[in-house]
Coordinates of C-alpha atoms in Angstrom, one line a residue:
X1 CA -18.6 -3.9 -21.1
X2 CA -19.4 -6.4 -18.3
X3 CA -17.1 -6.4 -15.2
X4 CA -15.6 -9.7 -16.5
X5 CA -14.8 -8.1 -19.9
X6 CA -13.2 -5.1 -18.2
X7 CA -11.1 -7.5 -16.1
X8 CA -10.0 -9.4 -19.1
X9 CA -9.0 -6.2 -20.8
X10 CA -7.0 -5.1 -17.8
X11 CA -5.3 -8.4 -17.7
X12 CA -4.3 -8.0 -21.3
X13 CA -2.8 -4.6 -20.5
X14 CA -0.9 -6.1 -17.7
X15 CA 0.4 -8.9 -20.0
X16 CA 1.5 -6.4 -22.8
X17 CA 2.7 -3.1 -21.1
X18 CA 2.9 -0.1 -23.4
X19 CA 6.1 1.4 -24.6
X20 CA 8.2 -1.3 -22.9
X21 CA 11.3 -2.5 -24.8
X22 CA 12.3 -5.7 -23.2
X23 CA 16.1 -6.5 -22.7
X24 CA 15.7 -9.6 -24.9
X25 CA 13.2 -12.4 -25.9
X26 CA 13.9 -14.3 -22.7
X27 CA 13.0 -11.2 -20.7
X28 CA 9.7 -10.8 -22.5
X29 CA 8.9 -14.4 -22.2
X30 CA 9.7 -14.3 -18.5
X31 CA 7.5 -11.3 -18.0
X32 CA 4.6 -12.9 -19.6
X33 CA 5.1 -16.1 -17.7
X34 CA 5.2 -14.2 -14.4
X35 CA 2.1 -12.2 -15.1
X36 CA 0.2 -15.2 -16.4
X37 CA 1.2 -17.1 -13.2
X38 CA -0.1 -14.2 -11.0
X39 CA -3.4 -13.8 -13.1
X40 CA -4.2 -17.4 -12.6
X41 CA -3.5 -17.2 -8.9
X42 CA -5.6 -14.2 -8.2
X43 CA -8.4 -15.7 -10.3
X44 CA -8.3 -18.8 -8.0
X45 CA -7.1 -20.9 -10.9
X46 CA -4.1 -23.3 -11.0
X47 CA -0.9 -21.8 -12.4
X48 CA 2.3 -23.6 -13.4
X49 CA 3.7 -23.1 -9.9
X50 CA 3.0 -21.1 -6.7
X51 CA 3.8 -17.5 -7.2
X52 CA 6.6 -16.3 -5.0
X53 CA 7.0 -12.7 -3.8
X54 CA 10.2 -12.6 -1.9
X55 CA 10.7 -10.3 1.1
X56 CA 13.4 -7.8 0.6
X57 CA 15.7 -5.7 2.8
X58 CA 18.3 -4.2 0.4
X59 CA 19.7 -1.5 2.8
X60 CA 20.5 -4.0 5.5
X61 CA 21.9 -6.5 3.0
X62 CA 24.1 -3.9 1.5
X63 CA 25.3 -2.7 4.9
X64 CA 24.0 0.9 4.8
X65 CA 21.7 2.7 7.2
X66 CA 18.3 4.3 6.4
X67 CA 19.9 7.6 7.3
X68 CA 22.6 7.1 4.8
X69 CA 20.0 6.1 2.2
X70 CA 17.8 9.1 2.9
X71 CA 20.7 11.4 2.2
X72 CA 22.4 9.6 -0.7
X73 CA 20.2 8.2 -3.4
X74 CA 23.2 6.6 -5.1
X75 CA 23.9 4.5 -2.1
X76 CA 20.1 3.5 -1.9
X77 CA 20.0 2.7 -5.6
X78 CA 23.1 0.6 -5.4
X79 CA 21.6 -1.4 -2.6
X80 CA 18.4 -2.1 -4.5
X81 CA 20.3 -3.0 -7.6
X82 CA 22.5 -5.4 -5.6
X83 CA 19.5 -7.1 -4.0
X84 CA 17.7 -7.4 -7.4
X85 CA 20.9 -9.0 -9.0
X86 CA 21.4 -11.4 -6.1
X87 CA 17.7 -12.5 -5.6
X88 CA 16.2 -12.8 -9.0
X89 CA 13.8 -15.7 -8.2
X90 CA 10.7 -13.7 -7.5
X91 CA 7.7 -13.1 -9.6
X92 CA 7.5 -9.3 -9.1
X93 CA 9.7 -6.2 -9.0
X94 CA 9.4 -3.9 -6.1
X95 CA 12.1 -1.3 -7.0
X96 CA 13.7 0.3 -4.1
X97 CA 15.1 3.5 -2.7
X98 CA 14.3 5.7 0.3
X99 CA 12.5 8.9 1.0
X100 CA 14.6 12.0 0.5
X101 CA 15.4 13.6 3.9
X102 CA 16.1 17.0 2.5
X103 CA 12.7 17.3 0.8
X104 CA 10.9 15.9 3.8
X105 CA 12.6 18.6 5.9
X106 CA 11.4 21.4 3.6
X107 CA 7.8 20.4 4.1
X108 CA 8.2 19.9 7.9
X109 CA 6.0 17.0 8.3
X110 CA 4.3 16.9 11.6
X111 CA 3.1 13.3 11.1
X112 CA 6.5 11.6 10.3
X113 CA 9.7 11.0 12.1
X114 CA 12.8 9.6 10.5
X115 CA 16.5 9.1 11.3
X116 CA 18.0 12.6 12.1
X117 CA 14.5 14.1 12.3
X118 CA 12.9 13.1 15.7
X119 CA 14.7 9.8 15.6
X120 CA 18.3 8.7 16.3
X121 CA 20.5 8.5 13.1
X122 CA 20.8 4.8 13.6
X123 CA 17.0 4.2 13.6
X124 CA 16.0 1.5 11.0
X125 CA 12.5 2.6 10.1
X126 CA 10.6 5.9 9.8
X127 CA 7.7 6.4 12.3
X128 CA 4.2 7.8 11.7
X129 CA 3.0 10.1 14.4
X130 CA -0.6 9.7 15.2
X131 CA -2.6 12.7 16.2
X132 CA -6.0 14.4 15.9
X133 CA -5.4 16.1 12.6
X134 CA -9.1 16.3 12.4
X135 CA -10.9 17.6 15.4
X136 CA -14.0 15.9 16.8
X137 CA -16.2 18.8 15.8
X138 CA -15.1 18.9 12.2
X139 CA -17.1 15.9 10.8
X140 CA -19.8 18.1 9.3
X141 CA -17.1 20.3 7.4
X142 CA -15.4 17.1 6.1
X143 CA -18.8 15.6 5.0
X144 CA -19.9 18.9 3.3
X145 CA -16.7 19.7 1.4
X146 CA -13.9 17.2 1.8
X147 CA -11.6 19.0 -0.6
X148 CA -12.0 22.4 1.2
X149 CA -11.4 20.7 4.6
X150 CA -8.3 19.0 3.3
X151 CA -6.8 22.3 1.9
X152 CA -7.6 24.5 4.9
X153 CA -7.4 22.0 7.8
X154 CA -5.6 18.8 6.9
X155 CA -2.6 20.1 5.0
X156 CA -1.7 22.9 7.5
X157 CA -1.8 20.4 10.3
X158 CA 0.2 17.6 8.5
X159 CA 2.7 19.9 6.9
X160 CA 4.2 22.7 8.9
X161 CA 5.4 24.5 5.8
X162 CA 1.8 24.9 4.8
X163 CA 0.4 26.1 8.0
X164 CA -0.7 29.4 6.5
X165 CA -3.3 27.6 4.4
X166 CA -5.5 27.6 7.4
X167 CA -6.0 31.4 7.0
X168 CA -7.4 30.9 3.4
X169 CA -11.1 31.6 2.8
X170 CA -13.2 28.6 1.8
X171 CA -12.2 27.4 -1.7
X172 CA -15.8 27.8 -2.9
X173 CA -15.3 31.6 -2.5
X174 CA -13.4 31.7 -5.7
X175 CA -16.4 30.9 -7.9
X176 CA -16.9 34.0 -10.0
X177 CA -13.8 35.6 -8.4
X178 CA -10.8 33.5 -9.3
X179 CA -8.4 36.1 -8.0
X180 CA -9.5 35.4 -4.5
X181 CA -7.4 32.2 -4.7
X182 CA -4.3 34.0 -5.8
X183 CA -4.7 37.3 -3.9
X184 CA -3.3 35.8 -0.5
X185 CA 0.1 35.6 -2.3
X186 CA 0.6 39.2 -1.5
X187 CA 1.5 38.0 1.9
X188 CA 5.2 36.8 2.3
X189 CA 4.2 33.8 4.4
X190 CA 1.8 32.6 1.6
X191 CA 4.6 32.9 -1.0
X192 CA 6.9 31.0 1.3
X193 CA 4.5 28.1 1.5
X194 CA 4.2 27.9 -2.3
X195 CA 8.0 28.2 -2.6
X196 CA 8.3 25.3 -0.2
X197 CA 6.1 23.3 -2.6
X198 CA 8.2 24.3 -5.6
X199 CA 11.6 23.5 -3.7
X200 CA 10.2 20.2 -2.6
X201 CA 9.1 19.3 -6.2
X202 CA 12.5 20.2 -7.6
X203 CA 14.5 18.0 -5.1
X204 CA 12.0 15.1 -5.5
X205 CA 12.2 15.2 -9.1
X206 CA 16.0 14.8 -9.1
X207 CA 16.0 12.4 -6.2
X208 CA 13.5 9.9 -7.8
X209 CA 14.8 10.1 -11.4
X210 CA 17.3 7.2 -11.0
X211 CA 14.7 5.1 -8.9
X212 CA 12.2 5.5 -11.8
X213 CA 14.8 4.5 -14.3
X214 CA 15.6 1.5 -12.1
X215 CA 11.9 0.6 -12.0
X216 CA 12.0 0.6 -15.8
X217 CA 15.1 -1.7 -15.8
X218 CA 13.1 -4.2 -13.7
X219 CA 10.3 -4.1 -16.1
X220 CA 12.4 -4.5 -19.1
X221 CA 14.1 -7.4 -17.5
X222 CA 10.9 -9.2 -17.3
X223 CA 9.6 -8.5 -13.8
X224 CA 6.0 -7.0 -13.3
X225 CA 4.9 -4.9 -10.5
X226 CA 2.2 -6.3 -8.3
X227 CA 0.6 -2.9 -7.5
X228 CA -1.0 -0.6 -9.9
X229 CA -2.5 1.7 -7.3
X230 CA -3.6 2.2 -3.7
X231 CA -6.9 2.9 -2.0
X232 CA -8.1 2.6 1.6
X233 CA -10.7 1.2 3.8
X234 CA -12.8 4.3 4.5
X235 CA -12.7 3.7 8.3
X236 CA -9.0 3.6 8.2
X237 CA -8.7 7.1 6.6
X238 CA -10.5 8.4 9.6
X239 CA -8.9 6.1 12.2
X240 CA -5.3 6.4 11.0
X241 CA -4.5 9.7 9.6
X242 CA -7.5 12.0 10.6
X243 CA -8.8 11.2 14.1
X244 CA -6.1 8.8 15.3
X245 CA -6.8 5.7 17.4
X246 CA -7.9 7.6 20.5
X247 CA -10.1 10.0 18.6
X248 CA -11.9 7.3 16.6
X249 CA -12.5 5.1 19.5
X250 CA -14.3 8.1 21.3
X251 CA -16.3 8.9 18.2
X252 CA -17.5 5.3 17.7
X253 CA -19.3 5.7 21.0
X254 CA -20.0 9.5 21.2
X255 CA -21.0 10.2 17.6
X256 CA -21.2 6.9 15.7
X257 CA -23.7 8.3 13.1
X258 CA -21.2 11.0 12.1
X259 CA -18.5 8.3 11.7
X260 CA -20.9 6.4 9.4
X261 CA -21.9 9.5 7.5
X262 CA -18.1 10.3 6.9
X263 CA -17.5 6.7 5.7
X264 CA -20.3 7.1 3.2
X265 CA -18.6 10.2 1.8
X266 CA -15.2 8.6 1.7
X267 CA -16.3 5.4 0.0
X268 CA -17.0 6.7 -3.5
X269 CA -13.8 8.8 -3.3
X270 CA -11.7 5.7 -2.8
X271 CA -13.4 3.8 -5.6
X272 CA -12.6 6.8 -7.9
X273 CA -8.9 6.9 -6.6
X274 CA -8.5 3.2 -7.3
X275 CA -9.9 3.4 -10.8
X276 CA -7.8 6.4 -11.7
X277 CA -4.6 4.9 -10.5
X278 CA -5.3 1.6 -12.2
X279 CA -6.1 3.2 -15.4
X280 CA -2.8 5.4 -15.3
X281 CA -0.6 2.4 -14.4
X282 CA -2.4 -0.1 -16.6
X283 CA -2.0 -2.5 -13.8
X284 CA -5.2 -4.2 -12.5
X285 CA -4.2 -4.7 -8.9
X286 CA -5.1 -1.9 -6.3
X287 CA -3.4 -2.3 -2.9
X288 CA -5.2 -1.6 0.5
X289 CA -3.2 -1.5 3.8
X290 CA -5.9 -2.6 6.3
X291 CA -4.9 -1.3 9.8
X292 CA -7.8 -0.9 12.2
X293 CA -9.9 -4.0 11.1
X294 CA -7.9 -6.7 12.7
X295 CA -9.0 -9.0 15.5
X296 CA -7.8 -7.0 18.5
X297 CA -8.9 -3.4 17.6
X298 CA -12.7 -3.7 17.5
X299 CA -15.4 -6.3 18.2
X300 CA -17.0 -8.4 15.5
X301 CA -20.2 -6.3 15.9
X302 CA -18.1 -3.0 15.4
X303 CA -16.3 -4.6 12.5
X304 CA -19.6 -5.3 10.8
X305 CA -21.0 -1.9 11.6
X306 CA -18.0 0.5 11.0
X307 CA -15.3 -1.4 9.0
X308 CA -16.5 -4.0 6.6
X309 CA -19.5 -2.3 4.9
X310 CA -17.4 0.7 3.6
X311 CA -14.4 -1.6 2.6
X312 CA -16.8 -4.0 0.9
X313 CA -18.4 -1.2 -1.1
X314 CA -15.0 0.1 -2.3
X315 CA -14.0 -3.5 -3.3
X316 CA -17.2 -4.0 -5.2
X317 CA -16.8 -0.6 -7.0
X318 CA -13.4 -1.7 -8.1
X319 CA -14.4 -5.1 -9.1
X320 CA -17.2 -3.6 -11.2
X321 CA -14.5 -1.9 -13.2
X322 CA -12.4 -5.0 -13.6
X323 CA -9.9 -4.2 -10.9
X324 CA -8.6 -6.7 -8.4
X325 CA -8.4 -5.4 -4.8
X326 CA -5.3 -6.6 -2.9
X327 CA -6.3 -6.5 0.8
X328 CA -3.3 -6.5 3.0
X329 CA -4.8 -7.6 6.3
X330 CA -2.3 -6.4 8.8
X331 CA -2.3 -8.0 12.3
X332 CA -4.7 -11.0 12.8
X333 CA -7.8 -11.7 10.8
X334 CA -8.5 -15.1 12.1
X335 CA -11.8 -14.1 13.8
X336 CA -12.7 -12.0 10.8
X337 CA -12.6 -14.7 8.2
X338 CA -16.2 -15.8 8.7
X339 CA -17.2 -12.2 8.1
X340 CA -15.3 -11.5 4.8
X341 CA -16.5 -14.4 2.6
X342 CA -19.3 -12.3 0.7
X343 CA -17.1 -10.9 -2.1
X344 CA -17.4 -12.2 -5.7
X345 CA -15.5 -15.4 -6.4
X346 CA -12.0 -15.1 -7.7
X347 CA -12.0 -11.3 -7.7
X348 CA -10.0 -10.5 -4.6
X349 CA -6.4 -11.0 -3.3
X350 CA -6.1 -11.4 0.4
X351 CA -2.6 -10.9 1.8
X352 CA -2.5 -12.0 5.4
X353 CA 0.0 -11.0 8.0
X354 CA -0.6 -13.3 11.1
X355 CA -3.8 -15.1 10.2
X356 CA -4.5 -18.8 10.8
X357 CA -3.9 -20.0 7.1
X358 CA -5.6 -23.3 7.6
X359 CA -8.8 -21.6 8.5
X360 CA -8.3 -19.0 5.7
X361 CA -7.9 -21.9 3.1
X362 CA -10.9 -23.6 4.5
X363 CA -13.2 -20.4 4.4
X364 CA -11.7 -18.5 1.4
X365 CA -10.2 -21.3 -0.7
X366 CA -11.8 -21.3 -4.2
X367 CA -13.4 -18.0 -3.4
X368 CA -10.4 -15.6 -3.1
X369 CA -6.7 -15.8 -3.6
X370 CA -4.9 -16.0 -0.3
X371 CA -1.3 -15.1 0.3
X372 CA 1.3 -14.3 3.0
X373 CA 1.9 -15.3 6.7
X374 CA 5.7 -16.0 6.6
X375 CA 6.6 -14.3 9.8
X376 CA 9.0 -11.5 9.9
X377 CA 10.4 -13.0 13.1
X378 CA 11.2 -16.3 11.3
X379 CA 12.9 -14.4 8.4
X380 CA 15.1 -12.5 11.0
X381 CA 15.8 -15.2 13.6
X382 CA 15.0 -18.5 12.1
X383 CA 17.3 -21.1 10.4
X384 CA 17.0 -22.0 6.6
X385 CA 15.6 -25.4 7.6
X386 CA 13.0 -23.9 9.8
X387 CA 12.0 -21.5 7.0
X388 CA 12.0 -24.2 4.4
X389 CA 9.8 -26.5 6.6
X390 CA 7.4 -23.5 7.4
X391 CA 7.0 -22.7 3.7
X392 CA 6.5 -26.3 2.8
X393 CA 3.7 -26.5 5.4
X394 CA 2.1 -23.2 3.9
X395 CA 2.4 -24.6 0.4
X396 CA 0.9 -28.0 1.2
X397 CA -2.0 -26.3 3.2
X398 CA -2.9 -23.4 0.9
X399 CA -1.7 -24.3 -2.6
X400 CA -4.0 -27.2 -3.6
X401 CA -6.6 -26.0 -6.2
X402 CA -4.7 -22.8 -6.9
X403 CA -5.4 -19.4 -5.5
X404 CA -2.2 -19.1 -3.3
X405 CA 0.8 -16.8 -3.4
X406 CA 3.8 -17.5 -1.1
X407 CA 5.1 -14.3 0.4
X408 CA 5.9 -12.8 3.9
X409 CA 3.3 -11.3 6.3
X410 CA 4.5 -7.9 7.3
X411 CA 7.6 -6.5 5.6
X412 CA 10.9 -5.9 7.5
X413 CA 14.0 -3.9 7.3
X414 CA 16.4 -6.8 7.9
X415 CA 16.6 -10.6 7.9
X416 CA 18.8 -13.7 7.3
X417 CA 19.5 -13.9 3.5
X418 CA 19.9 -17.7 3.8
X419 CA 16.2 -17.8 4.8
X420 CA 15.3 -15.9 1.6
X421 CA 17.1 -18.6 -0.4
X422 CA 15.2 -21.2 1.6
X423 CA 11.9 -19.7 0.5
X424 CA 13.1 -20.0 -3.1
X425 CA 14.1 -23.6 -2.5
X426 CA 10.7 -24.4 -1.0
X427 CA 8.9 -23.1 -4.0
X428 CA 11.0 -25.0 -6.4
X429 CA 10.6 -28.3 -4.5
X430 CA 7.0 -28.2 -3.3
X431 CA 5.3 -25.4 -5.3
X432 CA 5.2 -26.9 -8.8
X433 CA 1.7 -27.9 -9.9
X434 CA 1.6 -31.3 -11.7

């Protein structure tokens, strides 16, 4: 099959999900209408109206804290269900819920803080703790055997419950001697590590069961999911979760060739991850959270050397398989727009956070679907009139010719619900194609 034939097949999967019993004929028709609208938009075609992906903040709307949601999935689910009931004018279903505090405590995450665990109980968002979870002299180990490095270095540093894994022999030692993998279990601390995994799994299974059922309800009510999987820019894997900001900046100057060599190793891995997840979900959109590629982190020359080549290769690998990369460009990408125009026409979905959308439309219009840029600050502090006027300007700037999705930039944990209604009004008044 050609890439276009693969893409068409994946779109047909998206349009007709397997083993889904829609609530009624209207729900089925609504599902197909929404997916068709999204397919046309991401393909740079003109749909019936501008697709609208509403921002959501169900916990805040329901009046509960993140701490409560992380300790009581019934409260979290009730909040998500209330939001879904009260704001149905969206083209996708995002589900809801919160991470389970008890399960997270068991694994003793070293890279996360949440209310009651490193943060005050009234904290509204969890925090990621940056650190050098990969040491500066470990590039060769990562490059030679990423799986072994993850098992014996990354996991013990990220999850305190698995610290004993750092004492294991290289995984390749088990070839011809399988018992070399299980023999460490004679040690109580090793058994405790695997017991933590078992305990975590049991709790997460129970915790997530109602949320999975709710996701099913949304699908059966006629609302598709926009995300069929997730992959990463190879540079971001190094810069976010392995070396951290300080470490990667030093490496770009002290050992740039090692950084590039590691990116070459991580690139095909991310293509494979994206393909497997899209195949499993039967959804053609693979999401990327782009963190370190924005205007202020690195120069254009560094972007072209370290960031864009690896990300572009991952995108092209997915496009070859008929998959649509959804690139969430966090921060500002205004200065990057001239550098990201060389992907195949109508095959990529750019979700912008704080980018100049007039320039984005000028440079990417007709080449890639563009979305986003409703500021979180406006959702929280603006008036409905300000919101409606802002959305009208976005629609009139970006929607002509198709290839635009109206949605927020970065997500948020709270906002003015009347501003969400103003987004819906703007789409209905200004976003209909004639």
